[in-house]
Amino acid sequence: MTQKDRMLAGKLYRVDGELAAHMRRTRALLQQYNQSLDAAQRQEVLRELLGGMGENAHIEPPFRCDYGANIYVGRNFYANFDCIILDQCPIQIGDNVFFGPRVSLYSAGHPIDAMVRNSYLEFGKPITVGSDVWVGGDTVILGGVTIGSNVVIGAGAVVTKDIPPDCIAVGNPCRVLRRITDEDRAYWRAAAEEWTP
């Protein structure tokens, strides 16, 4: 089993020549992406960088990631400035997901034992974000977490455990504040009907 295979499987691994070369390639692509003012060129780079990308996906520069190839975003994905995604394991993001500024997803982990950690062994855990999710600015989502669909995560949250669908969750550590109700939907749909450009 290669170090890359171990990494993707969530086992302890050490960055070897293959992984280091992949990260160097990613850094070069990110430099192109973050310095380009041409939206079409950025989209081309993003398609080359990510493992999968649905239509109308957009990430505001600057953007940072470790590999890129382990990130899969759905249709109508939007990430605001300063998004960081450490993608040692697969990170799956559904359709119609919005990230506020400085949202970070960390699939990477390090051993608690200092002797093992100091030997440069690390591991990862996958992250899944369902569809129709809004993640407020400065939120951190840790490895091993699944966020259900139709969820709002309040700004500044630190998501350490799974969040069920159809709810609002906030805090550090992040916890469910309440369910999203029919009254919520009715209120916002009425407000949208009154809105005129």
mmCIF file of C-alpha atoms in Angstrom:
data_model
loop_
_atom_site.group_PDB
_atom_site.id
_atom_site.type_symbol
_atom_site.label_atom_id
_atom_site.label_comp_id
_atom_site.label_asym_id
_atom_site.label_seq_id
_atom_site.Cartn_x
_atom_site.Cartn_y
_atom_site.Cartn_z
ATOM 1 C CA MET A 1 0.000 0.000 0.000
ATOM 2 C CA THR A 2 1.491 3.376 -1.015
ATOM 3 C CA GLN A 3 1.593 6.392 1.278
ATOM 4 C CA LYS A 4 -1.091 7.984 -0.926
ATOM 5 C CA ASP A 5 -3.305 4.890 -0.549
ATOM 6 C CA ARG A 6 -2.783 4.999 3.222
ATOM 7 C CA MET A 7 -3.640 8.720 3.308
ATOM 8 C CA LEU A 8 -6.859 8.297 1.317
ATOM 9 C CA ALA A 9 -7.866 5.328 3.508
ATOM 10 C CA GLY A 10 -7.520 7.398 6.693
ATOM 11 C CA LYS A 11 -4.521 5.408 7.955
ATOM 12 C CA LEU A 12 -1.303 6.827 9.383
ATOM 13 C CA TYR A 13 0.981 7.896 6.543
ATOM 14 C CA ARG A 14 4.057 10.011 5.923
ATOM 15 C CA VAL A 15 4.425 12.458 3.037
ATOM 16 C CA ASP A 16 6.734 10.813 0.500
ATOM 17 C CA GLY A 17 8.107 11.923 -2.862
ATOM 18 C CA GLU A 18 4.839 11.228 -4.725
ATOM 19 C CA LEU A 19 2.716 13.232 -2.294
ATOM 20 C CA ALA A 20 5.276 16.066 -2.102
ATOM 21 C CA ALA A 21 5.311 16.300 -5.912
ATOM 22 C CA HIS A 22 1.500 16.443 -5.970
ATOM 23 C CA MET A 23 1.509 19.263 -3.400
ATOM 24 C CA ARG A 24 4.111 21.211 -5.448
ATOM 25 C CA ARG A 25 1.901 20.894 -8.533
ATOM 26 C CA THR A 26 -1.085 22.058 -6.474
ATOM 27 C CA ARG A 27 0.870 25.090 -5.196
ATOM 28 C CA ALA A 28 1.724 26.069 -8.782
ATOM 29 C CA LEU A 29 -1.935 25.802 -9.849
ATOM 30 C CA LEU A 30 -3.060 27.786 -6.797
ATOM 31 C CA GLN A 31 -0.567 30.528 -7.618
ATOM 32 C CA GLN A 32 -2.044 30.780 -11.132
ATOM 33 C CA TYR A 33 -5.571 30.739 -9.728
ATOM 34 C CA ASN A 34 -5.008 33.316 -7.017
ATOM 35 C CA GLN A 35 -3.090 35.758 -9.232
ATOM 36 C CA SER A 36 -5.347 35.640 -12.291
ATOM 37 C CA LEU A 37 -7.868 38.403 -12.923
ATOM 38 C CA ASP A 38 -9.430 36.409 -15.781
ATOM 39 C CA ALA A 39 -12.517 34.541 -14.530
ATOM 40 C CA ALA A 40 -12.492 32.083 -17.460
ATOM 41 C CA GLN A 41 -8.838 31.221 -16.837
ATOM 42 C CA ARG A 42 -9.539 30.699 -13.130
ATOM 43 C CA GLN A 43 -12.364 28.285 -13.991
ATOM 44 C CA GLU A 44 -9.984 26.277 -16.213
ATOM 45 C CA VAL A 45 -7.425 26.069 -13.405
ATOM 46 C CA LEU A 46 -10.123 25.074 -10.913
ATOM 47 C CA ARG A 47 -11.268 22.253 -13.208
ATOM 48 C CA GLU A 48 -7.673 21.012 -13.420
ATOM 49 C CA LEU A 49 -7.148 21.362 -9.679
ATOM 50 C CA LEU A 50 -10.285 19.783 -8.173
ATOM 51 C CA GLY A 51 -11.293 16.134 -8.261
ATOM 52 C CA GLY A 52 -14.765 17.088 -9.509
ATOM 53 C CA MET A 53 -16.739 20.281 -10.029
ATOM 54 C CA GLY A 54 -20.369 20.882 -10.958
ATOM 55 C CA GLU A 55 -21.650 23.694 -13.165
ATOM 56 C CA ASN A 56 -21.521 27.250 -11.883
ATOM 57 C CA ALA A 57 -19.002 26.522 -9.107
ATOM 58 C CA HIS A 58 -16.985 29.537 -7.969
ATOM 59 C CA ILE A 59 -14.275 30.095 -5.365
ATOM 60 C CA GLU A 60 -13.114 33.640 -4.672
ATOM 61 C CA PRO A 61 -9.343 33.989 -4.535
ATOM 62 C CA PRO A 62 -7.324 33.585 -2.463
ATOM 63 C CA PHE A 63 -7.998 29.871 -2.104
ATOM 64 C CA ARG A 64 -5.734 27.284 -0.479
ATOM 65 C CA CYS A 65 -5.727 23.482 -0.456
ATOM 66 C CA ASP A 66 -3.197 20.664 -0.077
ATOM 67 C CA TYR A 67 -3.961 18.399 -3.049
ATOM 68 C CA GLY A 68 -7.174 19.628 -4.685
ATOM 69 C CA ALA A 69 -7.780 16.249 -6.335
ATOM 70 C CA ASN A 70 -9.653 15.026 -3.240
ATOM 71 C CA ILE A 71 -12.179 17.901 -3.340
ATOM 72 C CA TYR A 72 -15.528 17.351 -5.077
ATOM 73 C CA VAL A 73 -18.006 20.244 -5.279
ATOM 74 C CA GLY A 74 -21.509 20.178 -6.718
ATOM 75 C CA ARG A 75 -23.484 22.638 -8.841
ATOM 76 C CA ASN A 76 -23.817 26.262 -7.782
ATOM 77 C CA PHE A 77 -21.077 26.041 -5.158
ATOM 78 C CA TYR A 78 -19.752 29.388 -3.916
ATOM 79 C CA ALA A 79 -16.866 29.976 -1.519
ATOM 80 C CA ASN A 80 -16.041 33.516 -0.446
ATOM 81 C CA PHE A 81 -12.508 34.860 0.178
ATOM 82 C CA ASP A 82 -9.803 32.945 2.071
ATOM 83 C CA CYS A 83 -11.283 29.447 1.836
ATOM 84 C CA ILE A 84 -8.860 26.754 3.064
ATOM 85 C CA ILE A 85 -9.477 23.066 2.396
ATOM 86 C CA LEU A 86 -6.955 20.511 3.670
ATOM 87 C CA ASP A 87 -7.949 17.512 1.579
ATOM 88 C CA GLN A 88 -5.919 14.533 2.773
ATOM 89 C CA CYS A 89 -9.129 12.490 2.519
ATOM 90 C CA PRO A 90 -12.095 13.001 0.174
ATOM 91 C CA ILE A 91 -14.162 16.127 0.781
ATOM 92 C CA GLN A 92 -17.619 15.917 -0.816
ATOM 93 C CA ILE A 93 -19.701 19.104 -1.084
ATOM 94 C CA GLY A 94 -23.241 18.972 -2.494
ATOM 95 C CA ASP A 95 -25.229 21.332 -4.739
ATOM 96 C CA ASN A 96 -26.193 24.901 -3.819
ATOM 97 C CA VAL A 97 -23.667 25.235 -1.002
ATOM 98 C CA PHE A 98 -22.437 28.688 0.085
ATOM 99 C CA PHE A 99 -19.340 29.309 2.203
ATOM 100 C CA GLY A 100 -18.803 32.673 3.886
ATOM 101 C CA PRO A 101 -15.318 34.209 4.041
ATOM 102 C CA ARG A 102 -12.549 32.278 5.789
ATOM 103 C CA VAL A 103 -14.399 28.963 5.933
ATOM 104 C CA SER A 104 -11.918 26.137 6.538
ATOM 105 C CA LEU A 105 -12.305 22.376 6.129
ATOM 106 C CA TYR A 106 -9.550 20.320 7.760
ATOM 107 C CA SER A 107 -9.538 16.628 6.921
ATOM 108 C CA ALA A 108 -5.944 16.435 8.219
ATOM 109 C CA GLY A 109 -5.146 15.151 11.678
ATOM 110 C CA HIS A 110 -2.054 14.506 13.768
ATOM 111 C CA PRO A 111 -1.483 11.861 16.477
ATOM 112 C CA ILE A 112 -2.048 12.897 20.089
ATOM 113 C CA ASP A 113 1.134 11.126 21.184
ATOM 114 C CA ALA A 114 4.058 13.542 20.709
ATOM 115 C CA MET A 115 6.627 10.848 19.890
ATOM 116 C CA VAL A 116 4.488 9.502 17.044
ATOM 117 C CA ARG A 117 3.517 13.015 15.906
ATOM 118 C CA ASN A 118 7.163 14.133 15.879
ATOM 119 C CA SER A 119 7.998 11.288 13.489
ATOM 120 C CA TYR A 120 5.906 13.169 10.862
ATOM 121 C CA LEU A 121 3.136 10.598 10.766
ATOM 122 C CA GLU A 122 -0.301 12.062 10.111
ATOM 123 C CA PHE A 123 -3.764 10.888 9.076
ATOM 124 C CA GLY A 124 -6.978 12.201 7.588
ATOM 125 C CA LYS A 125 -10.721 11.712 7.862
ATOM 126 C CA PRO A 126 -13.258 12.531 5.116
ATOM 127 C CA ILE A 127 -15.725 15.431 5.269
ATOM 128 C CA THR A 128 -19.182 15.491 3.665
ATOM 129 C CA VAL A 129 -21.400 18.564 3.267
ATOM 130 C CA GLY A 130 -24.908 17.944 1.916
ATOM 131 C CA SER A 131 -26.834 20.136 -0.541
ATOM 132 C CA ASP A 132 -28.513 23.476 0.183
ATOM 133 C CA VAL A 133 -26.106 24.360 2.990
ATOM 134 C CA TRP A 134 -24.945 27.823 4.070
ATOM 135 C CA VAL A 135 -21.789 27.933 6.177
ATOM 136 C CA GLY A 136 -21.159 31.278 7.911
ATOM 137 C CA GLY A 137 -17.801 33.032 7.826
ATOM 138 C CA ASP A 138 -14.849 31.918 9.956
ATOM 139 C CA THR A 139 -16.335 28.444 10.436
ATOM 140 C CA VAL A 140 -14.009 25.449 10.853
ATOM 141 C CA ILE A 141 -15.202 21.957 9.859
ATOM 142 C CA LEU A 142 -13.039 19.092 11.129
ATOM 143 C CA GLY A 143 -12.291 15.705 9.612
ATOM 144 C CA GLY A 144 -14.809 12.927 10.046
ATOM 145 C CA VAL A 145 -17.791 15.315 10.027
ATOM 146 C CA THR A 146 -20.937 14.958 7.914
ATOM 147 C CA ILE A 147 -23.266 17.957 7.595
ATOM 148 C CA GLY A 148 -26.738 17.073 6.352
ATOM 149 C CA SER A 149 -28.670 18.902 3.630
ATOM 150 C CA ASN A 150 -30.653 22.095 4.207
ATOM 151 C CA VAL A 151 -28.460 23.276 7.078
ATOM 152 C CA VAL A 152 -27.291 26.720 8.192
ATOM 153 C CA ILE A 153 -24.055 26.831 10.198
ATOM 154 C CA GLY A 154 -23.643 30.088 12.137
ATOM 155 C CA ALA A 155 -20.521 32.202 11.673
ATOM 156 C CA GLY A 156 -17.534 31.267 13.811
ATOM 157 C CA ALA A 157 -18.686 27.704 14.480
ATOM 158 C CA VAL A 158 -16.236 24.869 15.051
ATOM 159 C CA VAL A 159 -17.923 21.737 13.707
ATOM 160 C CA THR A 160 -16.485 18.691 15.474
ATOM 161 C CA LYS A 161 -19.451 16.277 15.155
ATOM 162 C CA ASP A 162 -22.095 15.414 12.563
ATOM 163 C CA ILE A 163 -24.932 17.902 12.036
ATOM 164 C CA PRO A 164 -28.320 16.435 10.985
ATOM 165 C CA PRO A 165 -30.303 17.814 8.047
ATOM 166 C CA ASP A 166 -32.872 20.632 8.229
ATOM 167 C CA CYS A 167 -31.436 22.622 11.120
ATOM 168 C CA ILE A 168 -29.526 25.686 12.259
ATOM 169 C CA ALA A 169 -26.324 24.907 14.175
ATOM 170 C CA VAL A 170 -23.966 27.316 15.947
ATOM 171 C CA GLY A 171 -21.138 27.572 18.439
ATOM 172 C CA ASN A 172 -17.857 26.102 19.549
ATOM 173 C CA PRO A 173 -18.264 23.204 19.625
ATOM 174 C CA CYS A 174 -21.059 23.474 17.074
ATOM 175 C CA ARG A 175 -24.446 22.192 18.227
ATOM 176 C CA VAL A 176 -27.965 22.219 16.823
ATOM 177 C CA LEU A 177 -29.755 25.422 17.846
ATOM 178 C CA ARG A 178 -33.114 24.499 16.311
ATOM 179 C CA ARG A 179 -34.872 22.866 13.378
ATOM 180 C CA ILE A 180 -35.686 24.844 10.221
ATOM 181 C CA THR A 181 -39.486 25.119 10.226
ATOM 182 C CA ASP A 182 -42.312 25.681 7.738
ATOM 183 C CA GLU A 183 -42.693 29.132 9.344
ATOM 184 C CA ASP A 184 -39.086 29.945 8.385
ATOM 185 C CA ARG A 185 -39.743 28.917 4.804
ATOM 186 C CA ALA A 186 -43.011 30.895 4.628
ATOM 187 C CA TYR A 187 -41.366 34.035 6.053
ATOM 188 C CA TRP A 188 -38.437 34.012 3.607
ATOM 189 C CA ARG A 189 -40.534 33.090 0.582
ATOM 190 C CA ALA A 190 -42.945 35.957 1.331
ATOM 191 C CA ALA A 191 -39.984 38.335 1.704
ATOM 192 C CA ALA A 192 -38.605 37.141 -1.637
ATOM 193 C CA GLU A 193 -41.971 37.756 -3.340
ATOM 194 C CA GLU A 194 -42.016 41.356 -2.040
ATOM 195 C CA TRP A 195 -38.479 42.009 -3.266
ATOM 196 C CA THR A 196 -38.284 43.921 -6.528
ATOM 197 C CA PRO A 197 -35.016 44.743 -8.273
#
